[in-house]
Amino acid sequence: MVSHTVLRLTSQGSLDNIAESQEPRPSAGKHEVLIKVKSVSLNYRDIAIATGQYPFAVKENVVPGSDAAGDIIETGEGVSGFEKGDKVVIAFEPTTLYGPIKTWKTALGGPADGVLRQYIAVPASAVVKIPESSALSYAQWASVVCTGTTAWNALYGNNPLKPGQTVLFQGTGGVSITGLALAKAAGATTIITSSSDEKLEHVKAKYGADYTINYKKTPNWAAEAREITGGQGVDYILENGGSGTIKQSLEAIGFGGVIAIIGFLSSATQENMPDVASLTLSKGAVVRGIMVGSKQQLEEVVRFIGERDLPVPVEKTFKFGRDQVVEAMKYVASGQHIGKVCIEF
Ligand SMILES: NC(=O)c1ccc[n+]([C@@H]2O[C@H](COP(=O)([O-])OP(=O)(O)OC[C@H]3O[C@@H](n4cnc5c(N)ncnc54)[C@H](OP(=O)(O)O)[C@@H]3O)[C@@H](O)[C@H]2O)c1
């Protein structure tokens, strides 16, 4: 029997509850492909799942991690369109091929076993090829899975972004900087916020943000965003803070703008919650919940990024193995990172 290394979360509550074991290596079923994982990109969700803060059900003894890039090493007899050696990424929610995600029950690394293992067999229908000519690394491609699809959905999933519009990104995490790269390539004006001047300088220099605001020094960052836009307000906000930042977002958004509700990094007390319904109405705005995105959206963002080799922001990598993965997750949990943190196999 051929075995491979698998990480599992033995119980929720602590990042230290991740354990390593040897398990039989899977093979490709009739309609599946077997993928040798080359890189896994971490998300804040992985930390929330391990520490028990994730608001949705988690499978017992789950294999964590949702975002992988790798090579196909075996194809099932019923598979066409893929062959051994193809470089691929796997959709975050393998059953939603198009349209809105309709369930949280099948997403990888939470309700279903994920990708922190050396080999994974998945339905061929859930897999997207990486462009052969791509100069991006496996880590960068793995980072497109959840983060890239989410940012793409936020900008194109409903009211598509137009060149010349202004997009504001909250914080310097993966969703924000990937969104920044997409929006800049689409001709938008970009504003990014952070708690750190140092991070803002780095993001401006490396990813070309047009404007930066330190939200700690400028708690009323909405006023500054409005000033930047000549009083018009911004057209899109990638809302990562959640209830703790929605008040400022509703002030910063322009008439007819879109607030894409993505994250839950800060929370407001009930008394401090603004009247979202009235404020949305008064701006004719769209406040839209984002659930990552479909495989079709993954395909779209892979094509857009692949054609331009956009700078997917992988800023730090760790090696595969229990201790290094726990260290990587602790690093993400500490909030020191910029962009994406990945695991190399
Ligand atoms: N709905 C979905 O489908 C979906 C998909 C992906 C991610 N998410 C969620 O979206 C959020 C961001 O994900 P991520 O992967 O980009 O996380 P991340 O890489 O861990 O980035 C988090 C960053 O957000 C910034 N931040 C924290 N609190 C903030 C606040 N109050 N206001 C503004 N910025 C704040 C911080 O940046 P600075 O250090 O620069 O201040 C922090 O480093 C998370 O809550 C994640 O769970 C949701």
mmCIF file with all atom_site columns, N, CA and C in Angstrom, residues 226-278:
data_model
loop_
_atom_site.group_PDB
_atom_site.id
_atom_site.type_symbol
_atom_site.label_atom_id
_atom_site.label_alt_id
_atom_site.label_comp_id
_atom_site.label_asym_id
_atom_site.label_entity_id
_atom_site.label_seq_id
_atom_site.pdbx_PDB_ins_code
_atom_site.Cartn_x
_atom_site.Cartn_y
_atom_site.Cartn_z
_atom_site.occupancy
_atom_site.B_iso_or_equiv
_atom_site.pdbx_formal_charge
_atom_site.auth_seq_id
_atom_site.auth_comp_id
_atom_site.auth_asym_id
_atom_site.auth_atom_id
_atom_site.pdbx_PDB_model_num
ATOM 1   N N  . ARG A 1 226 ? -13.904 60.093 0.720  1.00 0.00 ? 226 ARG A N  1
ATOM 2   C CA . ARG A 1 226 ? -14.802 61.010 -0.004 1.00 0.00 ? 226 ARG A CA 1
ATOM 3   C C  . ARG A 1 226 ? -13.998 62.174 -0.580 1.00 0.00 ? 226 ARG A C  1
ATOM 4   N N  . GLU A 1 227 ? -13.024 62.656 0.208  1.00 0.00 ? 227 GLU A N  1
ATOM 5   C CA . GLU A 1 227 ? -12.192 63.765 -0.270 1.00 0.00 ? 227 GLU A CA 1
ATOM 6   C C  . GLU A 1 227 ? -11.389 63.332 -1.505 1.00 0.00 ? 227 GLU A C  1
ATOM 7   N N  . ILE A 1 228 ? -10.820 62.135 -1.424 1.00 0.00 ? 228 ILE A N  1
ATOM 8   C CA . ILE A 1 228 ? -10.025 61.612 -2.558 1.00 0.00 ? 228 ILE A CA 1
ATOM 9   C C  . ILE A 1 228 ? -10.872 61.587 -3.831 1.00 0.00 ? 228 ILE A C  1
ATOM 10  N N  . THR A 1 229 ? -12.151 61.258 -3.664 1.00 0.00 ? 229 THR A N  1
ATOM 11  C CA . THR A 1 229 ? -13.029 61.135 -4.840 1.00 0.00 ? 229 THR A CA 1
ATOM 12  C C  . THR A 1 229 ? -13.765 62.447 -5.143 1.00 0.00 ? 229 THR A C  1
ATOM 13  N N  . GLY A 1 230 ? -13.235 63.554 -4.626 1.00 0.00 ? 230 GLY A N  1
ATOM 14  C CA . GLY A 1 230 ? -13.834 64.867 -4.905 1.00 0.00 ? 230 GLY A CA 1
ATOM 15  C C  . GLY A 1 230 ? -15.259 64.958 -4.374 1.00 0.00 ? 230 GLY A C  1
ATOM 16  N N  . GLY A 1 231 ? -15.515 64.259 -3.266 1.00 0.00 ? 231 GLY A N  1
ATOM 17  C CA . GLY A 1 231 ? -16.842 64.337 -2.631 1.00 0.00 ? 231 GLY A CA 1
ATOM 18  C C  . GLY A 1 231 ? -17.858 63.350 -3.184 1.00 0.00 ? 231 GLY A C  1
ATOM 19  N N  . GLN A 1 232 ? -17.483 62.612 -4.232 1.00 0.00 ? 232 GLN A N  1
ATOM 20  C CA . GLN A 1 232 ? -18.440 61.692 -4.868 1.00 0.00 ? 232 GLN A CA 1
ATOM 21  C C  . GLN A 1 232 ? -18.669 60.412 -4.061 1.00 0.00 ? 232 GLN A C  1
ATOM 22  N N  . GLY A 1 233 ? -17.657 59.985 -3.333 1.00 0.00 ? 233 GLY A N  1
ATOM 23  C CA . GLY A 1 233 ? -17.716 58.669 -2.686 1.00 0.00 ? 233 GLY A CA 1
ATOM 24  C C  . GLY A 1 233 ? -17.176 57.612 -3.628 1.00 0.00 ? 233 GLY A C  1
ATOM 25  N N  . VAL A 1 234 ? -16.820 56.468 -3.076 1.00 0.00 ? 234 VAL A N  1
ATOM 26  C CA . VAL A 1 234 ? -16.203 55.417 -3.895 1.00 0.00 ? 234 VAL A CA 1
ATOM 27  C C  . VAL A 1 234 ? -17.275 54.538 -4.529 1.00 0.00 ? 234 VAL A C  1
ATOM 28  N N  . ASP A 1 235 ? -16.903 53.853 -5.596 1.00 0.00 ? 235 ASP A N  1
ATOM 29  C CA . ASP A 1 235 ? -17.883 53.027 -6.332 1.00 0.00 ? 235 ASP A CA 1
ATOM 30  C C  . ASP A 1 235 ? -17.988 51.614 -5.758 1.00 0.00 ? 235 ASP A C  1
ATOM 31  N N  . TYR A 1 236 ? -16.876 51.083 -5.252 1.00 0.00 ? 236 TYR A N  1
ATOM 32  C CA . TYR A 1 236 ? -16.872 49.721 -4.683 1.00 0.00 ? 236 TYR A CA 1
ATOM 33  C C  . TYR A 1 236 ? -16.103 49.724 -3.381 1.00 0.00 ? 236 TYR A C  1
ATOM 34  N N  . ILE A 1 237 ? -16.574 48.939 -2.436 1.00 0.00 ? 237 ILE A N  1
ATOM 35  C CA . ILE A 1 237 ? -15.790 48.702 -1.216 1.00 0.00 ? 237 ILE A CA 1
ATOM 36  C C  . ILE A 1 237 ? -15.713 47.192 -0.998 1.00 0.00 ? 237 ILE A C  1
ATOM 37  N N  . LEU A 1 238 ? -14.494 46.684 -0.819 1.00 0.00 ? 238 LEU A N  1
ATOM 38  C CA . LEU A 1 238 ? -14.356 45.291 -0.410 1.00 0.00 ? 238 LEU A CA 1
ATOM 39  C C  . LEU A 1 238 ? -14.329 45.300 1.117  1.00 0.00 ? 238 LEU A C  1
ATOM 40  N N  . GLU A 1 239 ? -15.494 44.975 1.680  1.00 0.00 ? 239 GLU A N  1
ATOM 41  C CA . GLU A 1 239 ? -15.743 45.126 3.118  1.00 0.00 ? 239 GLU A CA 1
ATOM 42  C C  . GLU A 1 239 ? -15.214 43.890 3.855  1.00 0.00 ? 239 GLU A C  1
ATOM 43  N N  . ASN A 1 240 ? -14.042 44.024 4.446  1.00 0.00 ? 240 ASN A N  1
ATOM 44  C CA . ASN A 1 240 ? -13.449 42.896 5.165  1.00 0.00 ? 240 ASN A CA 1
ATOM 45  C C  . ASN A 1 240 ? -13.707 42.959 6.664  1.00 0.00 ? 240 ASN A C  1
ATOM 46  N N  . GLY A 1 241 ? -14.016 44.166 7.158  1.00 0.00 ? 241 GLY A N  1
ATOM 47  C CA . GLY A 1 241 ? -14.207 44.326 8.599  1.00 0.00 ? 241 GLY A CA 1
ATOM 48  C C  . GLY A 1 241 ? -15.527 43.761 9.075  1.00 0.00 ? 241 GLY A C  1
ATOM 49  N N  . GLY A 1 242 ? -16.560 43.857 8.246  1.00 0.00 ? 242 GLY A N  1
ATOM 50  C CA . GLY A 1 242 ? -17.876 43.361 8.645  1.00 0.00 ? 242 GLY A CA 1
ATOM 51  C C  . GLY A 1 242 ? -18.638 44.402 9.436  1.00 0.00 ? 242 GLY A C  1
ATOM 52  N N  . SER A 1 243 ? -19.335 43.967 10.474 1.00 0.00 ? 243 SER A N  1
ATOM 53  C CA . SER A 1 243 ? -20.230 44.894 11.187 1.00 0.00 ? 243 SER A CA 1
ATOM 54  C C  . SER A 1 243 ? -19.445 46.049 11.828 1.00 0.00 ? 243 SER A C  1
ATOM 55  N N  . GLY A 1 244 ? -18.162 45.832 12.150 1.00 0.00 ? 244 GLY A N  1
ATOM 56  C CA . GLY A 1 244 ? -17.366 46.875 12.791 1.00 0.00 ? 244 GLY A CA 1
ATOM 57  C C  . GLY A 1 244 ? -16.979 48.006 11.852 1.00 0.00 ? 244 GLY A C  1
ATOM 58  N N  . THR A 1 245 ? -17.049 47.778 10.561 1.00 0.00 ? 245 THR A N  1
ATOM 59  C CA . THR A 1 245 ? -16.624 48.815 9.609  1.00 0.00 ? 245 THR A CA 1
ATOM 60  C C  . THR A 1 245 ? -17.745 49.262 8.656  1.00 0.00 ? 245 THR A C  1
ATOM 61  N N  . ILE A 1 246 ? -18.895 48.624 8.748  1.00 0.00 ? 246 ILE A N  1
ATOM 62  C CA . ILE A 1 246 ? -19.964 48.908 7.768  1.00 0.00 ? 246 ILE A CA 1
ATOM 63  C C  . ILE A 1 246 ? -20.447 50.364 7.862  1.00 0.00 ? 246 ILE A C  1
ATOM 64  N N  . LYS A 1 247 ? -20.361 50.948 9.073  1.00 0.00 ? 247 LYS A N  1
ATOM 65  C CA . LYS A 1 247 ? -20.810 52.342 9.232  1.00 0.00 ? 247 LYS A CA 1
ATOM 66  C C  . LYS A 1 247 ? -19.964 53.266 8.359  1.00 0.00 ? 247 LYS A C  1
ATOM 67  N N  . GLN A 1 248 ? -18.640 53.102 8.462  1.00 0.00 ? 248 GLN A N  1
ATOM 68  C CA . GLN A 1 248 ? -17.736 53.918 7.646  1.00 0.00 ? 248 GLN A CA 1
ATOM 69  C C  . GLN A 1 248 ? -17.934 53.614 6.161  1.00 0.00 ? 248 GLN A C  1
ATOM 70  N N  . SER A 1 249 ? -18.157 52.358 5.846  1.00 0.00 ? 249 SER A N  1
ATOM 71  C CA . SER A 1 249 ? -18.341 51.994 4.437  1.00 0.00 ? 249 SER A CA 1
ATOM 72  C C  . SER A 1 249 ? -19.569 52.677 3.854  1.00 0.00 ? 249 SER A C  1
ATOM 73  N N  . LEU A 1 250 ? -20.650 52.713 4.639  1.00 0.00 ? 250 LEU A N  1
ATOM 74  C CA . LEU A 1 250 ? -21.877 53.347 4.142  1.00 0.00 ? 250 LEU A CA 1
ATOM 75  C C  . LEU A 1 250 ? -21.682 54.857 3.978  1.00 0.00 ? 250 LEU A C  1
ATOM 76  N N  . GLU A 1 251 ? -20.744 55.436 4.747  1.00 0.00 ? 251 GLU A N  1
ATOM 77  C CA . GLU A 1 251 ? -20.441 56.857 4.562  1.00 0.00 ? 251 GLU A CA 1
ATOM 78  C C  . GLU A 1 251 ? -19.533 57.071 3.352  1.00 0.00 ? 251 GLU A C  1
ATOM 79  N N  . ALA A 1 252 ? -18.628 56.123 3.137  1.00 0.00 ? 252 ALA A N  1
ATOM 80  C CA . ALA A 1 252 ? -17.656 56.293 2.045  1.00 0.00 ? 252 ALA A CA 1
ATOM 81  C C  . ALA A 1 252 ? -18.256 55.973 0.676  1.00 0.00 ? 252 ALA A C  1
ATOM 82  N N  . ILE A 1 253 ? -19.287 55.147 0.636  1.00 0.00 ? 253 ILE A N  1
ATOM 83  C CA . ILE A 1 253 ? -19.796 54.689 -0.666 1.00 0.00 ? 253 ILE A CA 1
ATOM 84  C C  . ILE A 1 253 ? -20.525 55.823 -1.400 1.00 0.00 ? 253 ILE A C  1
ATOM 85  N N  . GLY A 1 254 ? -20.372 55.861 -2.705 1.00 0.00 ? 254 GLY A N  1
ATOM 86  C CA . GLY A 1 254 ? -21.051 56.868 -3.514 1.00 0.00 ? 254 GLY A CA 1
ATOM 87  C C  . GLY A 1 254 ? -22.448 56.397 -3.897 1.00 0.00 ? 254 GLY A C  1
ATOM 88  N N  . PHE A 1 255 ? -23.218 57.286 -4.527 1.00 0.00 ? 255 PHE A N  1
ATOM 89  C CA . PHE A 1 255 ? -24.558 56.916 -4.991 1.00 0.00 ? 255 PHE A CA 1
ATOM 90  C C  . PHE A 1 255 ? -24.445 55.740 -5.973 1.00 0.00 ? 255 PHE A C  1
ATOM 91  N N  . GLY A 1 256 ? -25.247 54.722 -5.732 1.00 0.00 ? 256 GLY A N  1
ATOM 92  C CA . GLY A 1 256 ? -25.250 53.558 -6.638 1.00 0.00 ? 256 GLY A CA 1
ATOM 93  C C  . GLY A 1 256 ? -24.059 52.640 -6.479 1.00 0.00 ? 256 GLY A C  1
ATOM 94  N N  . GLY A 1 257 ? -23.236 52.895 -5.457 1.00 0.00 ? 257 GLY A N  1
ATOM 95  C CA . GLY A 1 257 ? -22.025 52.072 -5.259 1.00 0.00 ? 257 GLY A CA 1
ATOM 96  C C  . GLY A 1 257 ? -22.345 50.690 -4.694 1.00 0.00 ? 257 GLY A C  1
ATOM 97  N N  . VAL A 1 258 ? -21.313 49.848 -4.685 1.00 0.00 ? 258 VAL A N  1
ATOM 98  C CA . VAL A 1 258 ? -21.483 48.465 -4.226 1.00 0.00 ? 258 VAL A CA 1
ATOM 99  C C  . VAL A 1 258 ? -20.574 48.212 -3.022 1.00 0.00 ? 258 VAL A C  1
ATOM 100 N N  . ILE A 1 259 ? -21.173 47.776 -1.916 1.00 0.00 ? 259 ILE A N  1
ATOM 101 C CA . ILE A 1 259 ? -20.366 47.329 -0.765 1.00 0.00 ? 259 ILE A CA 1
ATOM 102 C C  . ILE A 1 259 ? -20.424 45.803 -0.773 1.00 0.00 ? 259 ILE A C  1
ATOM 103 N N  . ALA A 1 260 ? -19.290 45.180 -1.057 1.00 0.00 ? 260 ALA A N  1
ATOM 104 C CA . ALA A 1 260 ? -19.234 43.717 -1.094 1.00 0.00 ? 260 ALA A CA 1
ATOM 105 C C  . ALA A 1 260 ? -18.872 43.232 0.308  1.00 0.00 ? 260 ALA A C  1
ATOM 106 N N  . ILE A 1 261 ? -19.812 42.590 0.971  1.00 0.00 ? 261 ILE A N  1
ATOM 107 C CA . ILE A 1 261 ? -19.588 42.129 2.347  1.00 0.00 ? 261 ILE A CA 1
ATOM 108 C C  . ILE A 1 261 ? -18.843 40.806 2.288  1.00 0.00 ? 261 ILE A C  1
ATOM 109 N N  . ILE A 1 262 ? -17.572 40.850 2.661  1.00 0.00 ? 262 ILE A N  1
ATOM 110 C CA . ILE A 1 262 ? -16.711 39.671 2.522  1.00 0.00 ? 262 ILE A CA 1
ATOM 111 C C  . ILE A 1 262 ? -16.284 39.129 3.886  1.00 0.00 ? 262 ILE A C  1
ATOM 112 N N  . GLY A 1 263 ? -15.743 39.996 4.746  1.00 0.00 ? 263 GLY A N  1
ATOM 113 C CA . GLY A 1 263 ? -15.104 39.504 5.964  1.00 0.00 ? 263 GLY A CA 1
ATOM 114 C C  . GLY A 1 263 ? -15.858 39.820 7.234  1.00 0.00 ? 263 GLY A C  1
ATOM 115 N N  . PHE A 1 264 ? -15.325 39.266 8.303  1.00 0.00 ? 264 PHE A N  1
ATOM 116 C CA . PHE A 1 264 ? -15.935 39.469 9.623  1.00 0.00 ? 264 PHE A CA 1
ATOM 117 C C  . PHE A 1 264 ? -14.816 39.705 10.635 1.00 0.00 ? 264 PHE A C  1
ATOM 118 N N  . LEU A 1 265 ? -13.877 40.605 10.257 1.00 0.00 ? 265 LEU A N  1
ATOM 119 C CA . LEU A 1 265 ? -12.673 40.797 11.073 1.00 0.00 ? 265 LEU A CA 1
ATOM 120 C C  . LEU A 1 265 ? -12.892 41.716 12.270 1.00 0.00 ? 265 LEU A C  1
ATOM 121 N N  . SER A 1 266 ? -13.959 42.499 12.257 1.00 0.00 ? 266 SER A N  1
ATOM 122 C CA . SER A 1 266 ? -14.240 43.356 13.415 1.00 0.00 ? 266 SER A CA 1
ATOM 123 C C  . SER A 1 266 ? -15.746 43.351 13.647 1.00 0.00 ? 266 SER A C  1
ATOM 124 N N  . SER A 1 267 ? -16.150 43.496 14.905 1.00 0.00 ? 267 SER A N  1
ATOM 125 C CA . SER A 1 267 ? -17.598 43.458 15.129 1.00 0.00 ? 267 SER A CA 1
ATOM 126 C C  . SER A 1 267 ? -18.054 44.689 15.891 1.00 0.00 ? 267 SER A C  1
ATOM 127 N N  . ALA A 1 268 ? -19.268 45.132 15.584 1.00 0.00 ? 268 ALA A N  1
ATOM 128 C CA . ALA A 1 268 ? -19.856 46.285 16.272 1.00 0.00 ? 268 ALA A CA 1
ATOM 129 C C  . ALA A 1 268 ? -20.881 45.768 17.268 1.00 0.00 ? 268 ALA A C  1
ATOM 130 N N  . THR A 1 269 ? -21.046 46.497 18.367 1.00 0.00 ? 269 THR A N  1
ATOM 131 C CA . THR A 1 269 ? -22.134 46.136 19.281 1.00 0.00 ? 269 THR A CA 1
ATOM 132 C C  . THR A 1 269 ? -23.447 46.524 18.598 1.00 0.00 ? 269 THR A C  1
ATOM 133 N N  . GLN A 1 270 ? -24.525 45.943 19.076 1.00 0.00 ? 270 GLN A N  1
ATOM 134 C CA . GLN A 1 270 ? -25.849 46.229 18.489 1.00 0.00 ? 270 GLN A CA 1
ATOM 135 C C  . GLN A 1 270 ? -26.130 47.741 18.494 1.00 0.00 ? 270 GLN A C  1
ATOM 136 N N  . GLU A 1 271 ? -25.755 48.407 19.623 1.00 0.00 ? 271 GLU A N  1
ATOM 137 C CA . GLU A 1 271 ? -26.041 49.853 19.736 1.00 0.00 ? 271 GLU A CA 1
ATOM 138 C C  . GLU A 1 271 ? -25.249 50.669 18.716 1.00 0.00 ? 271 GLU A C  1
ATOM 139 N N  . ASN A 1 272 ? -24.084 50.138 18.322 1.00 0.00 ? 272 ASN A N  1
ATOM 140 C CA . ASN A 1 272 ? -23.254 50.901 17.375 1.00 0.00 ? 272 ASN A CA 1
ATOM 141 C C  . ASN A 1 272 ? -23.525 50.559 15.916 1.00 0.00 ? 272 ASN A C  1
ATOM 142 N N  . MET A 1 273 ? -24.447 49.648 15.697 1.00 0.00 ? 273 MET A N  1
ATOM 143 C CA . MET A 1 273 ? -24.752 49.301 14.297 1.00 0.00 ? 273 MET A CA 1
ATOM 144 C C  . MET A 1 273 ? -25.553 50.429 13.650 1.00 0.00 ? 273 MET A C  1
ATOM 145 N N  . PRO A 1 274 ? -25.140 50.847 12.456 1.00 0.00 ? 274 PRO A N  1
ATOM 146 C CA . PRO A 1 274 ? -25.913 51.888 11.775 1.00 0.00 ? 274 PRO A CA 1
ATOM 147 C C  . PRO A 1 274 ? -27.228 51.307 11.242 1.00 0.00 ? 274 PRO A C  1
ATOM 148 N N  . ASP A 1 275 ? -28.101 52.189 10.805 1.00 0.00 ? 275 ASP A N  1
ATOM 149 C CA . ASP A 1 275 ? -29.350 51.742 10.176 1.00 0.00 ? 275 ASP A CA 1
ATOM 150 C C  . ASP A 1 275 ? -29.025 51.413 8.710  1.00 0.00 ? 275 ASP A C  1
ATOM 151 N N  . VAL A 1 276 ? -28.598 50.181 8.500  1.00 0.00 ? 276 VAL A N  1
ATOM 152 C CA . VAL A 1 276 ? -28.079 49.786 7.181  1.00 0.00 ? 276 VAL A CA 1
ATOM 153 C C  . VAL A 1 276 ? -29.147 49.972 6.098  1.00 0.00 ? 276 VAL A C  1
ATOM 154 N N  . ALA A 1 277 ? -30.401 49.621 6.422  1.00 0.00 ? 277 ALA A N  1
ATOM 155 C CA . ALA A 1 277 ? -31.464 49.707 5.408  1.00 0.00 ? 277 ALA A CA 1
ATOM 156 C C  . ALA A 1 277 ? -31.646 51.151 4.938  1.00 0.00 ? 277 ALA A C  1
ATOM 157 N N  . SER A 1 278 ? -31.781 52.090 5.878  1.00 0.00 ? 278 SER A N  1
ATOM 158 C CA . SER A 1 278 ? -32.013 53.493 5.485  1.00 0.00 ? 278 SER A CA 1
ATOM 159 C C  . SER A 1 278 ? -30.814 54.071 4.753  1.00 0.00 ? 278 SER A C  1
#
